[in-house]
Coordinates of C-alpha atoms and ligand atoms in Angstrom, one line a residue:
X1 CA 117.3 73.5 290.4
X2 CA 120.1 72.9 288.1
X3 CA 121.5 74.3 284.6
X4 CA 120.4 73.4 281.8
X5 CA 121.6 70.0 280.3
X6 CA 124.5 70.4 277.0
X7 CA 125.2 73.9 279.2
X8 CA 128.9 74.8 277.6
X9 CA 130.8 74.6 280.3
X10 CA 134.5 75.4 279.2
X11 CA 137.5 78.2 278.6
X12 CA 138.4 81.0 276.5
X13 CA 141.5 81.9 275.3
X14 CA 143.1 84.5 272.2
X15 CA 145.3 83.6 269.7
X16 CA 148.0 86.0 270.4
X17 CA 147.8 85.6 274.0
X18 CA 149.2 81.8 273.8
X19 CA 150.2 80.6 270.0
X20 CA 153.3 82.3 269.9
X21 CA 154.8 81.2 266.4
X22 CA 154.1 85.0 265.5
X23 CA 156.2 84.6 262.4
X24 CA 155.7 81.0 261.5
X25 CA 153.5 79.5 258.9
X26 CA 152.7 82.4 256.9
X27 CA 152.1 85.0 259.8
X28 CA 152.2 88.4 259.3
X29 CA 153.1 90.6 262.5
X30 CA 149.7 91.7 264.1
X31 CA 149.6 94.8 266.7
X32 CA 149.9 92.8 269.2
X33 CA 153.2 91.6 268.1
X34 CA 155.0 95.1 269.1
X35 CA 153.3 95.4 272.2
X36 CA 156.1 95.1 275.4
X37 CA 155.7 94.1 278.9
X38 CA 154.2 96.1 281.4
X39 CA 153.5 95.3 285.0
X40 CA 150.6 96.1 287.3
X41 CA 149.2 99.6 286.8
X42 CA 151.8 100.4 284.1
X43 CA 150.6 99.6 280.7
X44 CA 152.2 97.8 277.6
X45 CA 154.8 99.8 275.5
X46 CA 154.2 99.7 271.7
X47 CA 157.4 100.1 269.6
X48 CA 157.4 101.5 265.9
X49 CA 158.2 98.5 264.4
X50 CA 160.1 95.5 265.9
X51 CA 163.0 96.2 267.8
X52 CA 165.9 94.0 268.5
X53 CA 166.4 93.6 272.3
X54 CA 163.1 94.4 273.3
X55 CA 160.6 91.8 275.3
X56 CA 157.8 90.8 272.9
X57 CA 155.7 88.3 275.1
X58 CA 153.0 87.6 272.4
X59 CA 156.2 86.1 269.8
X60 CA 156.5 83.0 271.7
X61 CA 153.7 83.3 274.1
X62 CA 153.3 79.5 275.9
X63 CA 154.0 78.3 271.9
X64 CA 150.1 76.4 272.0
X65 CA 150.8 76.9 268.3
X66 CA 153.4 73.4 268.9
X67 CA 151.8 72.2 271.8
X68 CA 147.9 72.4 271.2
X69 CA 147.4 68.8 271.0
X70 CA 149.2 68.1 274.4
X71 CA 147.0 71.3 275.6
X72 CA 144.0 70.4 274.2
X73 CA 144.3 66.9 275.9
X74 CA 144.6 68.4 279.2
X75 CA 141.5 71.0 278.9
X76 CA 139.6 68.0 277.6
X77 CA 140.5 66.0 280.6
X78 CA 138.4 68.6 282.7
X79 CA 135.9 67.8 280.8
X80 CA 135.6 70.9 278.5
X81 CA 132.6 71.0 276.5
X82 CA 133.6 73.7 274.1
X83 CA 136.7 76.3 273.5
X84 CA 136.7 79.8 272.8
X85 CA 139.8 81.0 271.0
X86 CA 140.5 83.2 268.5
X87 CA 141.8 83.3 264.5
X88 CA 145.3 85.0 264.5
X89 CA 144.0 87.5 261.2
X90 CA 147.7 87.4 260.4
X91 CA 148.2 83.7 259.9
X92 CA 145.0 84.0 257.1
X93 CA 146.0 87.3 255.7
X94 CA 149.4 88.1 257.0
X95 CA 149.4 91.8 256.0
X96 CA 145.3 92.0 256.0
X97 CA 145.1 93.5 252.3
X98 CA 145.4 90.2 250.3
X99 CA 142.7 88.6 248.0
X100 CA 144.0 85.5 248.7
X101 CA 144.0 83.8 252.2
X102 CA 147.3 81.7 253.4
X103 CA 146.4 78.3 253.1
X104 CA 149.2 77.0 255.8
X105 CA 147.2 79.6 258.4
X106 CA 143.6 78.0 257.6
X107 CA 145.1 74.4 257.7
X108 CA 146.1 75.2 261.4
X109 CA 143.1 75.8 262.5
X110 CA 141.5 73.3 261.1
X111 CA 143.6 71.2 262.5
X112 CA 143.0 72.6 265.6
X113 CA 139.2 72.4 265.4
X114 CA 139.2 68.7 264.3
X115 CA 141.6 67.9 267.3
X116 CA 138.8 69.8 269.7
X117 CA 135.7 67.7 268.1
X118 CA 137.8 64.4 269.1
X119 CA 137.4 65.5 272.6
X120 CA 133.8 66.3 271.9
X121 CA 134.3 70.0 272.0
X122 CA 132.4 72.7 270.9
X123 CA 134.8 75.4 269.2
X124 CA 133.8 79.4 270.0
X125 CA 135.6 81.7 267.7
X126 CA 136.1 85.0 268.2
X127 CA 137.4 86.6 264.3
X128 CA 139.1 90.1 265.7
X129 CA 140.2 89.7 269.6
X130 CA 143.1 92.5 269.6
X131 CA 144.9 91.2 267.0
X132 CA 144.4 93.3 263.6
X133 CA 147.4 92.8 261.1
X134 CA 150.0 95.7 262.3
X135 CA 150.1 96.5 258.2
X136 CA 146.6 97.3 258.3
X137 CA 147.8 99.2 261.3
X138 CA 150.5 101.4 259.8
X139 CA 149.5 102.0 256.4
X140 CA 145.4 102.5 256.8
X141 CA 145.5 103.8 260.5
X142 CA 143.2 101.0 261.6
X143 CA 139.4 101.0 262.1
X144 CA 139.8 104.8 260.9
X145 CA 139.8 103.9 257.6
X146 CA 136.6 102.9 256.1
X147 CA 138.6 100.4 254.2
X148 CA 138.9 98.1 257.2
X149 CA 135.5 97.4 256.6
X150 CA 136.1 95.3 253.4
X151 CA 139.3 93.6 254.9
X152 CA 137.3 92.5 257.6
X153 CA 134.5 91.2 256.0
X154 CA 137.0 89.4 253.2
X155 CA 138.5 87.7 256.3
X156 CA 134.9 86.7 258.3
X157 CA 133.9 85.2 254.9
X158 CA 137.1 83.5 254.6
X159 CA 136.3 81.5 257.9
X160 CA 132.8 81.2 257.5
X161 CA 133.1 79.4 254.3
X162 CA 136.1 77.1 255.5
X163 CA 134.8 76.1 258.8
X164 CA 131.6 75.8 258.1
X165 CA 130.7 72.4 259.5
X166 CA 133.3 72.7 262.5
X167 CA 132.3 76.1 264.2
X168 CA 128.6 76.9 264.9
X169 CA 129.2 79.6 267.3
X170 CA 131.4 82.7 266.4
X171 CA 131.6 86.5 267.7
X172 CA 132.7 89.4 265.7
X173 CA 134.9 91.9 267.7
X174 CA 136.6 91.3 271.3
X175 CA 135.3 93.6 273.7
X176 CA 134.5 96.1 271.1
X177 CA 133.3 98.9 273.9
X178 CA 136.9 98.6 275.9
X179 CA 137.9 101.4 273.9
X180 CA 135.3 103.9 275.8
X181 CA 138.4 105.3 277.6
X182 CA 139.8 107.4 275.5
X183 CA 142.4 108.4 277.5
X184 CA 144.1 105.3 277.1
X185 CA 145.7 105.4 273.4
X186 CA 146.9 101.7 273.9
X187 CA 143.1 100.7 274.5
X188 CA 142.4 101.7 270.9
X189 CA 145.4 100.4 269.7
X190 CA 144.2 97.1 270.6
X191 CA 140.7 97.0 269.8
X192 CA 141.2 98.8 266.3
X193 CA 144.8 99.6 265.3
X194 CA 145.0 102.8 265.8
X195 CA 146.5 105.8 267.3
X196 CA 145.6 109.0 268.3
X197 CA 147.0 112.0 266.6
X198 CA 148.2 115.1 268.4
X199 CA 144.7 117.7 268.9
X200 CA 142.7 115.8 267.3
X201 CA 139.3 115.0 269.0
X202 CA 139.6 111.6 270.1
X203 CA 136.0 110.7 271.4
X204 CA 134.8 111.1 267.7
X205 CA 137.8 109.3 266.4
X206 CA 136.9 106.4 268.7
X207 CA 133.4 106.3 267.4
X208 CA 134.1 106.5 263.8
X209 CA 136.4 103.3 263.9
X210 CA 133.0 102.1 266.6
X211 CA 130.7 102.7 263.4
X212 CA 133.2 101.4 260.7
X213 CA 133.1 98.1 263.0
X214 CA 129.7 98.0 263.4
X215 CA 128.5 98.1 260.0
X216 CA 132.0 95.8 259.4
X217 CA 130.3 93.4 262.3
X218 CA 126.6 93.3 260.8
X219 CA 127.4 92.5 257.5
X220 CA 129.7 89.9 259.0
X221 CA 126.4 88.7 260.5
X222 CA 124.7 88.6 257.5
X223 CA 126.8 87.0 255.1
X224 CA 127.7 84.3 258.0
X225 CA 124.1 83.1 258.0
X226 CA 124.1 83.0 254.1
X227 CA 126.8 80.3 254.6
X228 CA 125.0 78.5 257.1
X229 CA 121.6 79.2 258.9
X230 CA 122.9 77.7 262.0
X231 CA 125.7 79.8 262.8
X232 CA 125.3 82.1 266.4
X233 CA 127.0 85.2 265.4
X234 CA 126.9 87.6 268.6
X235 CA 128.6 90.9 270.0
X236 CA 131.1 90.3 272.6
X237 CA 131.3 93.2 275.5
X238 CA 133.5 93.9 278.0
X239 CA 130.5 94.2 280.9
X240 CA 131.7 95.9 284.2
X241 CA 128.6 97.5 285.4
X242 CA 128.9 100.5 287.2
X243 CA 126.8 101.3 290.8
X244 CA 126.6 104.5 292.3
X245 CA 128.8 105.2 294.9
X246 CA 125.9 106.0 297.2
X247 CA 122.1 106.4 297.2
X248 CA 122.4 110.4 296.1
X249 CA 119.9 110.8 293.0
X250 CA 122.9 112.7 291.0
X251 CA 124.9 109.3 292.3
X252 CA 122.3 107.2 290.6
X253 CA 122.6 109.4 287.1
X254 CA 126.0 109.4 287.0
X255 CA 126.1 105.9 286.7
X256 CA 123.5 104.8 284.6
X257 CA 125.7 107.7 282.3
X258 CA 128.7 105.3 283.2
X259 CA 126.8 102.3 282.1
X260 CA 125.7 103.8 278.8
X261 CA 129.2 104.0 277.5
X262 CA 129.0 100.2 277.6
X263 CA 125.5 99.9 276.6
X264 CA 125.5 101.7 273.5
X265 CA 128.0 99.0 271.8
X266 CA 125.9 96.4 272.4
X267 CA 122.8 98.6 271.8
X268 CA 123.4 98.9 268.1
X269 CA 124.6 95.2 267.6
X270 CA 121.6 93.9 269.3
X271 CA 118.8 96.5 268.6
X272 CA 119.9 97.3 265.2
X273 CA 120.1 101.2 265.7
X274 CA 121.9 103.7 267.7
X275 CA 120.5 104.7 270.5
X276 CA 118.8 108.1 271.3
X277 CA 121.1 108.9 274.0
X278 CA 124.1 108.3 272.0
X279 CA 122.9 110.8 268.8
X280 CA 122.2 113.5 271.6
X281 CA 125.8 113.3 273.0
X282 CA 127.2 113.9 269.7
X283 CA 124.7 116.6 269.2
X284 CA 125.5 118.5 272.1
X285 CA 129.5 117.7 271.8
X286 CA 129.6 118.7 268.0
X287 CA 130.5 115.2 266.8
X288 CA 130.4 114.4 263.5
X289 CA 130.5 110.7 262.6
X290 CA 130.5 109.6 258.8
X291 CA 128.5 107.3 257.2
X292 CA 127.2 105.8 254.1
X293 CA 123.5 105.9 253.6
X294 CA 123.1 102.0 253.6
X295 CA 125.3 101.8 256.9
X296 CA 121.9 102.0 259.2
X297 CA 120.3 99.8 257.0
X298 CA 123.0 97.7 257.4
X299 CA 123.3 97.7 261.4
X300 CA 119.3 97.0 261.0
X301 CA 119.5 94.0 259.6
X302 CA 122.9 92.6 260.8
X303 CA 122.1 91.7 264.1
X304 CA 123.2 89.5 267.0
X305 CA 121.9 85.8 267.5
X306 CA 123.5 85.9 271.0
X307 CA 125.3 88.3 273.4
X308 CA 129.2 86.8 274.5
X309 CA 130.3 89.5 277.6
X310 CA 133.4 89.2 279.9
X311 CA 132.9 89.4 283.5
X312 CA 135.8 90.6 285.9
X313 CA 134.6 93.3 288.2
X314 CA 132.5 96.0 288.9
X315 CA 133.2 99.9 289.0
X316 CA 131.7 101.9 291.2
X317 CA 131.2 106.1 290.6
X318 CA 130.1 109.3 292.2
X319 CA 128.8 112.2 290.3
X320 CA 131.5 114.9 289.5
X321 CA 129.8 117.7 288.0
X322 CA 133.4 119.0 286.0
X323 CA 133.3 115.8 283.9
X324 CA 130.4 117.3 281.6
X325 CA 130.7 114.0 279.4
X326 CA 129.9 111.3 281.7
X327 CA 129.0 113.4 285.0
X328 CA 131.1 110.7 287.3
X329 CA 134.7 109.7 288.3
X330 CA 135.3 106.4 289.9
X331 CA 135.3 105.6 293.7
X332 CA 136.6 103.0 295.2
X333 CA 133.8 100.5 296.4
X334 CA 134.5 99.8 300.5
X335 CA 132.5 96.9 300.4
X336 CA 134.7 94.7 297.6
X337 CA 138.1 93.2 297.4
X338 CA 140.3 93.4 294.9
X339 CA 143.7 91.3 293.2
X340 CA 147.1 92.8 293.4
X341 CA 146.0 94.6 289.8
X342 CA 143.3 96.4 291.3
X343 CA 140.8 94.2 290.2
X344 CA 137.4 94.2 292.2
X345 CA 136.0 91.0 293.2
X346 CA 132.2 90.8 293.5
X347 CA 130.3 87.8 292.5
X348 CA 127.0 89.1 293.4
X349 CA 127.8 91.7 290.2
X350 CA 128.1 89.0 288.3
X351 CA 124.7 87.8 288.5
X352 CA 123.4 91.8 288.6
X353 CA 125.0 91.6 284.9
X354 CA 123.5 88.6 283.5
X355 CA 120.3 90.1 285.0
X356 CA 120.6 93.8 283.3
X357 CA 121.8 91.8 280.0
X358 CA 118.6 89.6 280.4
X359 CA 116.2 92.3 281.0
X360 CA 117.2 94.8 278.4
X361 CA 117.9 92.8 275.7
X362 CA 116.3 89.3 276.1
X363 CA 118.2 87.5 274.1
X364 CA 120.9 84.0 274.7
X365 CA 123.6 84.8 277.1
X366 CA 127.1 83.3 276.9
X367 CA 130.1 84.2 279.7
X368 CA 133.1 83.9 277.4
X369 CA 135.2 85.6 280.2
X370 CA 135.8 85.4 283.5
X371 CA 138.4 85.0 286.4
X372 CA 141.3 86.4 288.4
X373 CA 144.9 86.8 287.8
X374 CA 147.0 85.8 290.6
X375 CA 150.8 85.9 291.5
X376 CA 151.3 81.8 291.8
X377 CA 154.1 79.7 292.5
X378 CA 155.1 75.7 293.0
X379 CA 154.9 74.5 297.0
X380 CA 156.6 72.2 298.8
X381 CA 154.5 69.1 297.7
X382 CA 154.9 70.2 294.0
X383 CA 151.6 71.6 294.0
X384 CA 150.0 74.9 292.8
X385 CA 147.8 75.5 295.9
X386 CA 145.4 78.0 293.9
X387 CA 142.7 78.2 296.3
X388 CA 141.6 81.8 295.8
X389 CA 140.6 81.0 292.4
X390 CA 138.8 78.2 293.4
X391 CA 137.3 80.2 296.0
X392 CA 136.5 83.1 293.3
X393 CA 135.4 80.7 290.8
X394 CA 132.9 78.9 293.6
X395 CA 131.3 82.2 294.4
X396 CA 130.9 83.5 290.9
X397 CA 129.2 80.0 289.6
X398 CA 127.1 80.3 292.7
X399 CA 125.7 83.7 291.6
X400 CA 125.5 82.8 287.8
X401 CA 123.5 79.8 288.7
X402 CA 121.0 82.1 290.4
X403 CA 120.7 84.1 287.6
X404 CA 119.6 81.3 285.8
X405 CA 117.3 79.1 288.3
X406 CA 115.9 82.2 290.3
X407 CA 115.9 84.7 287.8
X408 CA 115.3 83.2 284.8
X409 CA 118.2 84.1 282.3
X410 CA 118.8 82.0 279.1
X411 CA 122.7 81.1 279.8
X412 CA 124.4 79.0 276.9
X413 CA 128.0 78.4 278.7
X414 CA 130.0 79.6 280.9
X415 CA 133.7 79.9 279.8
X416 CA 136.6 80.9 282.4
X417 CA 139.6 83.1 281.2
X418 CA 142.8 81.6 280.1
X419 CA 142.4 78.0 281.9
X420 CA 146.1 77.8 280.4
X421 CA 148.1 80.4 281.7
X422 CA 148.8 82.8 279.6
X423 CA 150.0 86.1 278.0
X424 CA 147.8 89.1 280.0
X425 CA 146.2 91.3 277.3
X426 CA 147.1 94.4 279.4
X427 CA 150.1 94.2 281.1
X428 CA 151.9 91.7 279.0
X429 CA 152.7 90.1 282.1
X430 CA 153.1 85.5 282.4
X431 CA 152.6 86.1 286.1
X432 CA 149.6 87.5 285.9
X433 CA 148.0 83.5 286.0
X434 CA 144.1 82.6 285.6
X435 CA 145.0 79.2 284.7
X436 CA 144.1 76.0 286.0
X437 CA 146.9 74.6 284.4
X438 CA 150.1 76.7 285.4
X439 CA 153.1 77.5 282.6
X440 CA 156.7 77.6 283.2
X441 CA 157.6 80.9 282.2
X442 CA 158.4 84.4 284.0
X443 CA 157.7 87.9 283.3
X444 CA 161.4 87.5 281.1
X445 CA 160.3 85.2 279.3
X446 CA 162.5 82.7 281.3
X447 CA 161.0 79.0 282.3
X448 CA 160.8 75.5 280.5
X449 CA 156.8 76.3 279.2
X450 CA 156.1 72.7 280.9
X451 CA 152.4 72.2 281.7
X452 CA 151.1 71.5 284.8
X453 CA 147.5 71.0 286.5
X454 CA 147.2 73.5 289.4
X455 CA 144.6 72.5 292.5
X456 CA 142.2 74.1 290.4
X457 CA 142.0 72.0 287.9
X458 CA 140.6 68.9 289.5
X459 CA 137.8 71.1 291.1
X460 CA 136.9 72.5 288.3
X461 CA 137.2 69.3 286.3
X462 CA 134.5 68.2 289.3
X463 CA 132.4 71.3 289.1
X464 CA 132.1 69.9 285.3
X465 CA 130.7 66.5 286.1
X466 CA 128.3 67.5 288.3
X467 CA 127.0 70.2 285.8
X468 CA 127.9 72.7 288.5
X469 CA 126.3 71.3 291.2
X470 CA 129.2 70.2 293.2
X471 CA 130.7 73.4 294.8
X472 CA 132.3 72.4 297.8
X473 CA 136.1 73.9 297.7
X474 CA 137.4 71.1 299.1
X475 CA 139.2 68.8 296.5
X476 CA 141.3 66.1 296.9
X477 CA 144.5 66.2 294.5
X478 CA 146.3 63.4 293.2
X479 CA 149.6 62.5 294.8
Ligands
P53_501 P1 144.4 90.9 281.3 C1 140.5 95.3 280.5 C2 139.4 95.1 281.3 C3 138.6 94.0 281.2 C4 139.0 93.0 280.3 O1 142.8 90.8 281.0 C5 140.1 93.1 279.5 C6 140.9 94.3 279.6 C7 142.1 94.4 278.8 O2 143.3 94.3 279.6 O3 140.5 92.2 278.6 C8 140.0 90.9 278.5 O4 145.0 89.9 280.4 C9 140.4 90.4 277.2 C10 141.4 89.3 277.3 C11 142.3 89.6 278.5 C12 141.4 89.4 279.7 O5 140.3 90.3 279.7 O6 144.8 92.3 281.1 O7 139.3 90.0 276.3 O8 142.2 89.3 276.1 O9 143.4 88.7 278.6 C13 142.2 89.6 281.0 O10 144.5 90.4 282.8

């Protein structure tokens, strides 16, 4: 039993989570860039504008944009065998409108992918991960602009065409489904730039930008291949799937309801149409989403070569017959921990995801997210004695290596969250760490930004060499 050999065993990162440099080389601000701290359970503030005084963490972020050769060195010296980040939009097309890309912003990332392939690692790039130009933002109102849809595609093209011959593997959109919730304007403000207006219906505003992105994302797909045949373009979903809170039939429909919310974005970008489920919602809740007669043709033929997902936690719900949408609110599962965020830990449903993913779409899996944020300090001896990450991350290779050699699932890589610490995409927060390498910095924005390897990192650099077979949690650390 082992995984396969050339499995991509690495880490995935964002741009605007650790670049900083937010208005160096060229960069335009990005939505990200007026986004404030929060702290656990209270979610980011988003400023018209930028405001003097006020605590931007994504402007200097851990400054990678300086230090990526120094930070690439030490990821490579686990042994990483590819990278995910992303491509700020901003540093190509500052404002998002412009014809002409910013040649200082596609030089850095060429830079940065040659300095990857020196280590022998395989870049992943994601194009949009929450980042869309904040002028694209303001003056189109995001993803509910059918406009977007040329921006984008301008921009995929851009990169296609220049790194060509350094990245094979790419995804369109971040988490695309995370803005299910509509109840949480700062969710669609980070997956498509916009806000919701006061009254208006915001479930059909979420999926009119969801369709604008789709047929944005398939044609992404098929001009990439144009430029080269070999490119993986897939989907990337935020999967936390959702069980029933108890063996009750209703229980059983209210979350397989729960789990379609998810399952229709990845539904149209692997199948090619929206699903029958999805049409009858609208039906039935009066939605009317717009779209050009080619869009479905479109969708048809722009679809996936892989499936990327995120894997945190799992949800767990109980039918609630007043929520007529989605028939369930969430319970809290007794039988799961979770982090001081709230964040279940189950690495059991991390193998019941790669299986569902497996089963209903067949096609090649890659974990491009997965970890736990913890509060983490320096000891005594100087070290970062991160043992409930190695702990977490031993339990969930355990299960994903099951899913492979028991259950048969194709798996391309596995790809932990921010192996750098790094800016937290929801609260905003530095001490929210998933790193095996730990950052000076505080919540303030206070700290040196030196590097340092955590406990973590030599196990994981260990779980590397033996191609995952080594699991023990003990690990000796140099002195
Ligand atoms: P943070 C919510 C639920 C699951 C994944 O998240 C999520 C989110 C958004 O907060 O985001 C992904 O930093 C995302 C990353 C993000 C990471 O998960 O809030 O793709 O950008 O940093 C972890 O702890």
């Amino acid at each position: 039993m082992a995984l396969p050999k050339g499995f991509l065993w690495g880490g995935a990162v964002a741009a605007h989570q650790l670049e900083g440099a937010w208005n160096v080389g060229g960069k335009g601000p990005s939505v990200a860039d007026v986004m404030t701290v929060g702290a656990p359970g209270v979610e980011r503030g988003i400023t018209d504008g930028i405001i003097e005084g006020e605590n931007y963490p994504n402007h200097e972020a851990i400054d990678f944009y300086h230090r990526y050769k120094e930070d690439i060195a030490l990821l490579a010296g686990m042994g990483f065998k590819c990278f995910r980040t992303s491509i700020a939009w901003t540093r190509i097309f500052p404002n998002g409108d412009e014809l002409e890309p910013n040649e200082e912003g596609l030089k850095f990332y060429d830079d940065l992918f040659d300095e990857m392939h020196k280590y022998g690692m395989e870049p992943v790039v994601t194009l949009s991960h929450f980042e869309i130009p904040l002028h694209l933002a303001n003056e189109y109102g995001g993803w509910r602009n059918r406009k977007m849809i040329e921006f984008f595609v301008r921009f995929a093209k851009v990169c296609f065409e220049r790194y060509k011959d350094k990245v094979k593997y790419w995804m369109t959109f971040n988490e695309i489904n995370n803005q299910r919730n509509t109840e949480s304007p700062f969710l669609t403000f980070t997956n498509s730039g916009l806000l919701y207006k006061e009254g208006e219906d915001r479930y059909q505003v979420m999926y009119q930008a969801a369709h604008y992105e789709f047929v944005a994302s398939a044609i992404a797909v098929i001009e990439g291949h144009k430029i080269n045949p070999d490119f993986q373009i897939g989907c990337m979903i935020a999967f936390c799937p959702t069980y029933p809170a108890s063996a009750a039939p209703q229980d059983q429909i209210a979350a397989l309801k729960e789990m379609d919310r998810t399952y229709v974005f990845a539904d149209v970008q692997c199948r090619g149409h929206y699903p029958s489920y999805i049409l009858k919602e609208w039906e039935r809740f009066g939605t009317d989403i717009r779209m050009e007669p080619e869009d479905l043709k479109i969708i048809q033929e722009g679809t996936v070569d892989y499936i990327a997902f995120s894997y945190y936690m799992t949800f767990t719900t109980e039918y609630d017959e007043s929520n007529v949408r989605h028939l369930g609110r969430e319970k809290k599962n007794p039988f799961v921990k979770a982090n001081d965020w709230g964040w279940q830990i189950d690495p059991i449903g991390l193998r019941y995801a790669l299986n569902l993913l497996q089963e209903r779409y067949e096609l090649p899996l890659m974990i491009v997210e997965n970890g736990i944020g913890l509060h983490e300090h320096e000891e005594a001896d100087g070290m970062i004695h991160d043992d409930a990450r190695i702990e977490y991350f031993a339990n969930h290779i355990t299960e994903m290596k099951k899913a492979v050699e028991l259950d048969g699932v194709t798996l391309i890589g596995y790809c932990p969250w921010g192996p750098i610490d790094l800016v937290s995409a929801g609260t905003g927060e530095m001490e929210k760490r998933y790193g095996f390498i730990y950052v000076d910095k505080n919540n303030k924005g206070e700290g040196t930004l030196a590097r340092k390897p955590k406990k973590s990192y030599y196990w994981y650099k260990r779980v590397i060499e033996t191609n995952g077979e080594n699991l023990s949690k003990e690990i000796d650390v140099p002195v």
